[in-house]
């Protein structure tokens, strides 16, 4: 480069091959292969902030300190939080079991019992044994001779009194000329005549009025005597039944007390819900004594046994949460948080057209099972079901969980309802979401968001240090060990670390999206196994990356072929006025690539100002439109001394039909416009990317590596002549992690990477002419701006001659929808 051109280009710098990517020396990693690192725990690579926040949240015992975990998919947020939850759970006590038992007073409201871990299973088993022993022992106790003798004595005493009373009543009836008899528990009496024969209807009609009146009085008197007799017998029967009940209690109480004492001895102390359990046993006492008859053989044996089974089934224990096998607090990762899976359910059975249920059909969900521990949920899963979201909101507000079956209200047939006792649940919820989802909840439901006071924010990238490189190697070692893959050599790990820099588009930072790195580990190790190598080498990593690119880059290949075939116009040699090659990125979601696009401009005298053709046909997005407005503002500022401007100008992306978004092409558009105004040709071999602000400074853009590589492939296909390259903002230099083929071409002088701080420096490079500095009389005539100034003055004179009014502001941009190409 000659001195005059160097002066014209100002601070323009051409990068050397060593500046185009960061390289990691295998010797700096201090190990031969990753098998040497297995003894070290898996670190939170580059996530010190998230790790500290998670430890704080899990250590807080107060309410509302649940964890809201933010991060991109693949950042390790689920894996690392799961690992930490298990570590913290080991330090916590084992929570109690939860049982539901029948409520004898209100059968539709089963009672909840909290028991020490393991006691629930013991209680369930011993209550089953109790039912079996009662079924066999009660009949034995009731069949003992002393019980039978005493029972017969009580019954005989009642029978004697009953007979004595009946004889007295019969004598009274006889004295009043009535015959008395018992018929199936009823008293029947008949009037007799003087001869002792029953009075028939014909005889009764023959009686005088005085005789019938006398008979009516006697009949009423007899009825009174019968009523007094029956009342006396009922009282005596109650006494007899009370005596028999007392006898049964006296006989069975030792048995029941002994059995329940065995259960109490079988439970470990202390019993948490001791009062509730005591009431439950008292109700069992009462139920056995109330249904003693069902324990004794009778005539309808099948009916009796069915009724007895129904009574004994009420003594069972429904163990809904069994924590006997736990060594610490529970950790549950609920990946399918349906209503029933999360909050529990009540099962129903159809019997004769009616849905029936009981306490034994209550089932626990993840919330109940996680009591005393941790529950991980994904926000997107919860938002998919409004019923789940609303139920969780209520639970977060009061900490009590009521098991219910929400679908029963819509059941097509009648249902027996059940309302289990609500229970307190102490659980630390870890809610995983993206940053966008987190802030959406903050805005839409602040009450719910307030329950998650601990924000765990996972970074997308982190500063590269020797420690982070070592931590990445540990991650690779653990991945290989977990999946039974060959371990990575130091050179392979170095290559993988370089790929994390490429993923982050930064020489100084590594990507924290380790799902992508894990996939590359698996694919590289598979290639090594196919080659029969005991360890994975750097070549395997490179081939795996190339194979992945080949699986995804069909569209890129087809677009590049259109350039070679001449379908898409692209000139990479020589010079042209008002024409330049811009660089875009096509993002397909799973793959993105760079592709050059021709940007052209035209200028002429007029009053319309700058026209963005993409905007006019609704093919540009708001960010692109903003970039066009900014460059127009910068252009107007450059020539404010001759304002107002009299110019019609148009810029367009040639052969682009799917839409344009982003402002990274605003610099290329500016160069094309200025070339048109100055009539200076632009070097077609240099493609341009960069955004320009109102002061002419070049701003960094995204996808810089894909853009450069895409243009390099196009130039390579059309033929490299040593003059092609890319002009980009100097602020993008740290983002360079270019492929080896581009680096090699730069090293051999076949391709060039130029960086500039300002649009003026870039214009000087593209034209070989000094950009120009504003003086007293405007810009120097031979400078780029001086030539453009002369053109704009000519435009004004033309407009004034035609009577037009010059303008210097563009039309307002209306909002439009846009696509992904930028």
PDB file of N, CA, C and O in Angstrom, residues 354-388:
ATOM      1  N   UNK A 354     -73.657 -45.017  38.367  1.00  0.00           N
ATOM      2  CA  UNK A 354     -73.226 -43.950  39.260  1.00  0.00           C
ATOM      3  C   UNK A 354     -71.736 -44.102  39.529  1.00  0.00           C
ATOM      4  O   UNK A 354     -71.242 -45.210  39.757  1.00  0.00           O
ATOM      5  N   UNK A 355     -71.008 -42.983  39.488  1.00  0.00           N
ATOM      6  CA  UNK A 355     -69.582 -42.997  39.786  1.00  0.00           C
ATOM      7  C   UNK A 355     -69.394 -42.957  41.296  1.00  0.00           C
ATOM      8  O   UNK A 355     -69.851 -42.023  41.953  1.00  0.00           O
ATOM      9  N   UNK A 356     -68.740 -43.963  41.830  1.00  0.00           N
ATOM     10  CA  UNK A 356     -68.534 -44.049  43.275  1.00  0.00           C
ATOM     11  C   UNK A 356     -67.043 -44.097  43.570  1.00  0.00           C
ATOM     12  O   UNK A 356     -66.233 -44.485  42.732  1.00  0.00           O
ATOM     13  N   UNK A 357     -66.700 -43.707  44.762  1.00  0.00           N
ATOM     14  CA  UNK A 357     -65.306 -43.716  45.199  1.00  0.00           C
ATOM     15  C   UNK A 357     -65.268 -43.749  46.710  1.00  0.00           C
ATOM     16  O   UNK A 357     -66.301 -43.669  47.379  1.00  0.00           O
ATOM     17  N   UNK A 358     -64.091 -43.899  47.260  1.00  0.00           N
ATOM     18  CA  UNK A 358     -63.904 -43.821  48.708  1.00  0.00           C
ATOM     19  C   UNK A 358     -62.476 -43.392  48.988  1.00  0.00           C
ATOM     20  O   UNK A 358     -61.702 -43.103  48.065  1.00  0.00           O
ATOM     21  N   UNK A 359     -62.129 -43.338  50.258  1.00  0.00           N
ATOM     22  CA  UNK A 359     -60.815 -42.815  50.645  1.00  0.00           C
ATOM     23  C   UNK A 359     -59.661 -43.617  50.077  1.00  0.00           C
ATOM     24  O   UNK A 359     -58.557 -43.105  49.901  1.00  0.00           O
ATOM     25  N   UNK A 360     -59.892 -44.896  49.772  1.00  0.00           N
ATOM     26  CA  UNK A 360     -58.807 -45.745  49.274  1.00  0.00           C
ATOM     27  C   UNK A 360     -58.429 -45.428  47.837  1.00  0.00           C
ATOM     28  O   UNK A 360     -57.431 -45.938  47.328  1.00  0.00           O
ATOM     29  N   UNK A 361     -59.196 -44.586  47.166  1.00  0.00           N
ATOM     30  CA  UNK A 361     -58.926 -44.246  45.776  1.00  0.00           C
ATOM     31  C   UNK A 361     -58.265 -42.877  45.626  1.00  0.00           C
ATOM     32  O   UNK A 361     -58.207 -42.336  44.535  1.00  0.00           O
ATOM     33  N   UNK A 362     -57.821 -42.303  46.711  1.00  0.00           N
ATOM     34  CA  UNK A 362     -57.098 -41.033  46.658  1.00  0.00           C
ATOM     35  C   UNK A 362     -55.656 -41.308  46.242  1.00  0.00           C
ATOM     36  O   UNK A 362     -55.008 -42.209  46.794  1.00  0.00           O
ATOM     37  N   UNK A 363     -55.148 -40.537  45.281  1.00  0.00           N
ATOM     38  CA  UNK A 363     -53.780 -40.719  44.799  1.00  0.00           C
ATOM     39  C   UNK A 363     -53.011 -39.406  44.938  1.00  0.00           C
ATOM     40  O   UNK A 363     -53.545 -38.326  44.662  1.00  0.00           O
ATOM     41  N   UNK A 364     -51.766 -39.501  45.343  1.00  0.00           N
ATOM     42  CA  UNK A 364     -50.920 -38.312  45.533  1.00  0.00           C
ATOM     43  C   UNK A 364     -50.284 -37.895  44.217  1.00  0.00           C
ATOM     44  O   UNK A 364     -50.001 -38.727  43.349  1.00  0.00           O
ATOM     45  N   UNK A 365     -50.063 -36.579  44.068  1.00  0.00           N
ATOM     46  CA  UNK A 365     -49.338 -36.045  42.923  1.00  0.00           C
ATOM     47  C   UNK A 365     -47.927 -35.643  43.321  1.00  0.00           C
ATOM     48  O   UNK A 365     -47.476 -35.866  44.449  1.00  0.00           O
ATOM     49  N   UNK A 366     -47.222 -35.022  42.390  1.00  0.00           N
ATOM     50  CA  UNK A 366     -45.819 -34.672  42.622  1.00  0.00           C
ATOM     51  C   UNK A 366     -45.651 -33.689  43.775  1.00  0.00           C
ATOM     52  O   UNK A 366     -44.660 -33.757  44.505  1.00  0.00           O
ATOM     53  N   UNK A 367     -46.589 -32.768  43.955  1.00  0.00           N
ATOM     54  CA  UNK A 367     -46.467 -31.795  45.042  1.00  0.00           C
ATOM     55  C   UNK A 367     -46.468 -32.490  46.398  1.00  0.00           C
ATOM     56  O   UNK A 367     -45.653 -32.164  47.272  1.00  0.00           O
ATOM     57  N   UNK A 368     -47.390 -33.422  46.602  1.00  0.00           N
ATOM     58  CA  UNK A 368     -47.430 -34.136  47.882  1.00  0.00           C
ATOM     59  C   UNK A 368     -46.190 -34.996  48.062  1.00  0.00           C
ATOM     60  O   UNK A 368     -45.634 -35.077  49.164  1.00  0.00           O
ATOM     61  N   UNK A 369     -45.746 -35.636  47.001  1.00  0.00           N
ATOM     62  CA  UNK A 369     -44.569 -36.499  47.098  1.00  0.00           C
ATOM     63  C   UNK A 369     -43.300 -35.700  47.365  1.00  0.00           C
ATOM     64  O   UNK A 369     -42.339 -36.227  47.926  1.00  0.00           O
ATOM     65  N   UNK A 370     -43.279 -34.429  46.941  1.00  0.00           N
ATOM     66  CA  UNK A 370     -42.088 -33.589  47.125  1.00  0.00           C
ATOM     67  C   UNK A 370     -42.089 -32.852  48.451  1.00  0.00           C
ATOM     68  O   UNK A 370     -41.185 -32.054  48.702  1.00  0.00           O
ATOM     69  N   UNK A 371     -43.078 -33.080  49.313  1.00  0.00           N
ATOM     70  CA  UNK A 371     -43.145 -32.392  50.609  1.00  0.00           C
ATOM     71  C   UNK A 371     -41.828 -32.561  51.377  1.00  0.00           C
ATOM     72  O   UNK A 371     -41.327 -33.668  51.533  1.00  0.00           O
ATOM     73  N   UNK A 372     -41.292 -31.454  51.848  1.00  0.00           N
ATOM     74  CA  UNK A 372     -40.025 -31.484  52.573  1.00  0.00           C
ATOM     75  C   UNK A 372     -38.801 -31.445  51.682  1.00  0.00           C
ATOM     76  O   UNK A 372     -37.678 -31.409  52.186  1.00  0.00           O
ATOM     77  N   UNK A 373     -39.009 -31.437  50.349  1.00  0.00           N
ATOM     78  CA  UNK A 373     -37.875 -31.483  49.433  1.00  0.00           C
ATOM     79  C   UNK A 373     -38.020 -30.489  48.295  1.00  0.00           C
ATOM     80  O   UNK A 373     -38.421 -29.344  48.496  1.00  0.00           O
ATOM     81  N   UNK A 374     -37.713 -30.953  47.076  1.00  0.00           N
ATOM     82  CA  UNK A 374     -37.621 -30.075  45.915  1.00  0.00           C
ATOM     83  C   UNK A 374     -38.467 -30.624  44.771  1.00  0.00           C
ATOM     84  O   UNK A 374     -38.550 -31.837  44.571  1.00  0.00           O
ATOM     85  N   UNK A 375     -39.067 -29.705  44.038  1.00  0.00           N
ATOM     86  CA  UNK A 375     -39.860 -30.066  42.865  1.00  0.00           C
ATOM     87  C   UNK A 375     -39.466 -29.130  41.718  1.00  0.00           C
ATOM     88  O   UNK A 375     -39.541 -27.915  41.848  1.00  0.00           O
ATOM     89  N   UNK A 376     -39.029 -29.722  40.606  1.00  0.00           N
ATOM     90  CA  UNK A 376     -38.647 -28.929  39.438  1.00  0.00           C
ATOM     91  C   UNK A 376     -39.752 -28.995  38.394  1.00  0.00           C
ATOM     92  O   UNK A 376     -40.234 -30.074  38.040  1.00  0.00           O
ATOM     93  N   UNK A 377     -40.148 -27.821  37.904  1.00  0.00           N
ATOM     94  CA  UNK A 377     -41.169 -27.701  36.877  1.00  0.00           C
ATOM     95  C   UNK A 377     -40.663 -26.782  35.766  1.00  0.00           C
ATOM     96  O   UNK A 377     -39.795 -25.938  36.006  1.00  0.00           O
ATOM     97  N   UNK A 378     -41.252 -26.936  34.587  1.00  0.00           N
ATOM     98  CA  UNK A 378     -40.943 -26.045  33.467  1.00  0.00           C
ATOM     99  C   UNK A 378     -42.151 -25.143  33.226  1.00  0.00           C
ATOM    100  O   UNK A 378     -43.287 -25.618  33.092  1.00  0.00           O
ATOM    101  N   UNK A 379     -41.905 -23.852  33.193  1.00  0.00           N
ATOM    102  CA  UNK A 379     -42.981 -22.869  33.103  1.00  0.00           C
ATOM    103  C   UNK A 379     -43.844 -23.087  31.865  1.00  0.00           C
ATOM    104  O   UNK A 379     -45.063 -22.972  31.927  1.00  0.00           O
ATOM    105  N   UNK A 380     -43.235 -23.407  30.757  1.00  0.00           N
ATOM    106  CA  UNK A 380     -44.005 -23.568  29.519  1.00  0.00           C
ATOM    107  C   UNK A 380     -45.029 -24.688  29.656  1.00  0.00           C
ATOM    108  O   UNK A 380     -46.149 -24.589  29.141  1.00  0.00           O
ATOM    109  N   UNK A 381     -44.679 -25.765  30.371  1.00  0.00           N
ATOM    110  CA  UNK A 381     -45.625 -26.862  30.581  1.00  0.00           C
ATOM    111  C   UNK A 381     -46.819 -26.391  31.403  1.00  0.00           C
ATOM    112  O   UNK A 381     -47.959 -26.784  31.148  1.00  0.00           O
ATOM    113  N   UNK A 382     -46.570 -25.558  32.409  1.00  0.00           N
ATOM    114  CA  UNK A 382     -47.653 -25.082  33.272  1.00  0.00           C
ATOM    115  C   UNK A 382     -48.595 -24.155  32.521  1.00  0.00           C
ATOM    116  O   UNK A 382     -49.816 -24.213  32.699  1.00  0.00           O
ATOM    117  N   UNK A 383     -48.037 -23.292  31.690  1.00  0.00           N
ATOM    118  CA  UNK A 383     -48.856 -22.325  30.963  1.00  0.00           C
ATOM    119  C   UNK A 383     -49.726 -22.993  29.910  1.00  0.00           C
ATOM    120  O   UNK A 383     -50.695 -22.389  29.440  1.00  0.00           O
ATOM    121  N   UNK A 384     -49.406 -24.231  29.548  1.00  0.00           N
ATOM    122  CA  UNK A 384     -50.194 -24.921  28.526  1.00  0.00           C
ATOM    123  C   UNK A 384     -51.563 -25.333  29.037  1.00  0.00           C
ATOM    124  O   UNK A 384     -52.458 -25.612  28.234  1.00  0.00           O
ATOM    125  N   UNK A 385     -51.772 -25.393  30.354  1.00  0.00           N
ATOM    126  CA  UNK A 385     -53.045 -25.825  30.933  1.00  0.00           C
ATOM    127  C   UNK A 385     -53.527 -24.774  31.928  1.00  0.00           C
ATOM    128  O   UNK A 385     -52.957 -24.640  33.012  1.00  0.00           O
ATOM    129  N   UNK A 386     -54.581 -24.028  31.612  1.00  0.00           N
ATOM    130  CA  UNK A 386     -55.063 -22.985  32.531  1.00  0.00           C
ATOM    131  C   UNK A 386     -55.495 -23.528  33.884  1.00  0.00           C
ATOM    132  O   UNK A 386     -55.331 -22.850  34.906  1.00  0.00           O
ATOM    133  N   UNK A 387     -56.044 -24.752  33.928  1.00  0.00           N
ATOM    134  CA  UNK A 387     -56.467 -25.327  35.212  1.00  0.00           C
ATOM    135  C   UNK A 387     -55.265 -25.577  36.117  1.00  0.00           C
ATOM    136  O   UNK A 387     -55.317 -25.324  37.322  1.00  0.00           O
ATOM    137  N   UNK A 388     -54.188 -26.086  35.530  1.00  0.00           N
ATOM    138  CA  UNK A 388     -52.969 -26.333  36.310  1.00  0.00           C
ATOM    139  C   UNK A 388     -52.403 -25.016  36.832  1.00  0.00           C
ATOM    140  O   UNK A 388     -52.008 -24.910  38.001  1.00  0.00           O
TER     141      UNK A 388
END
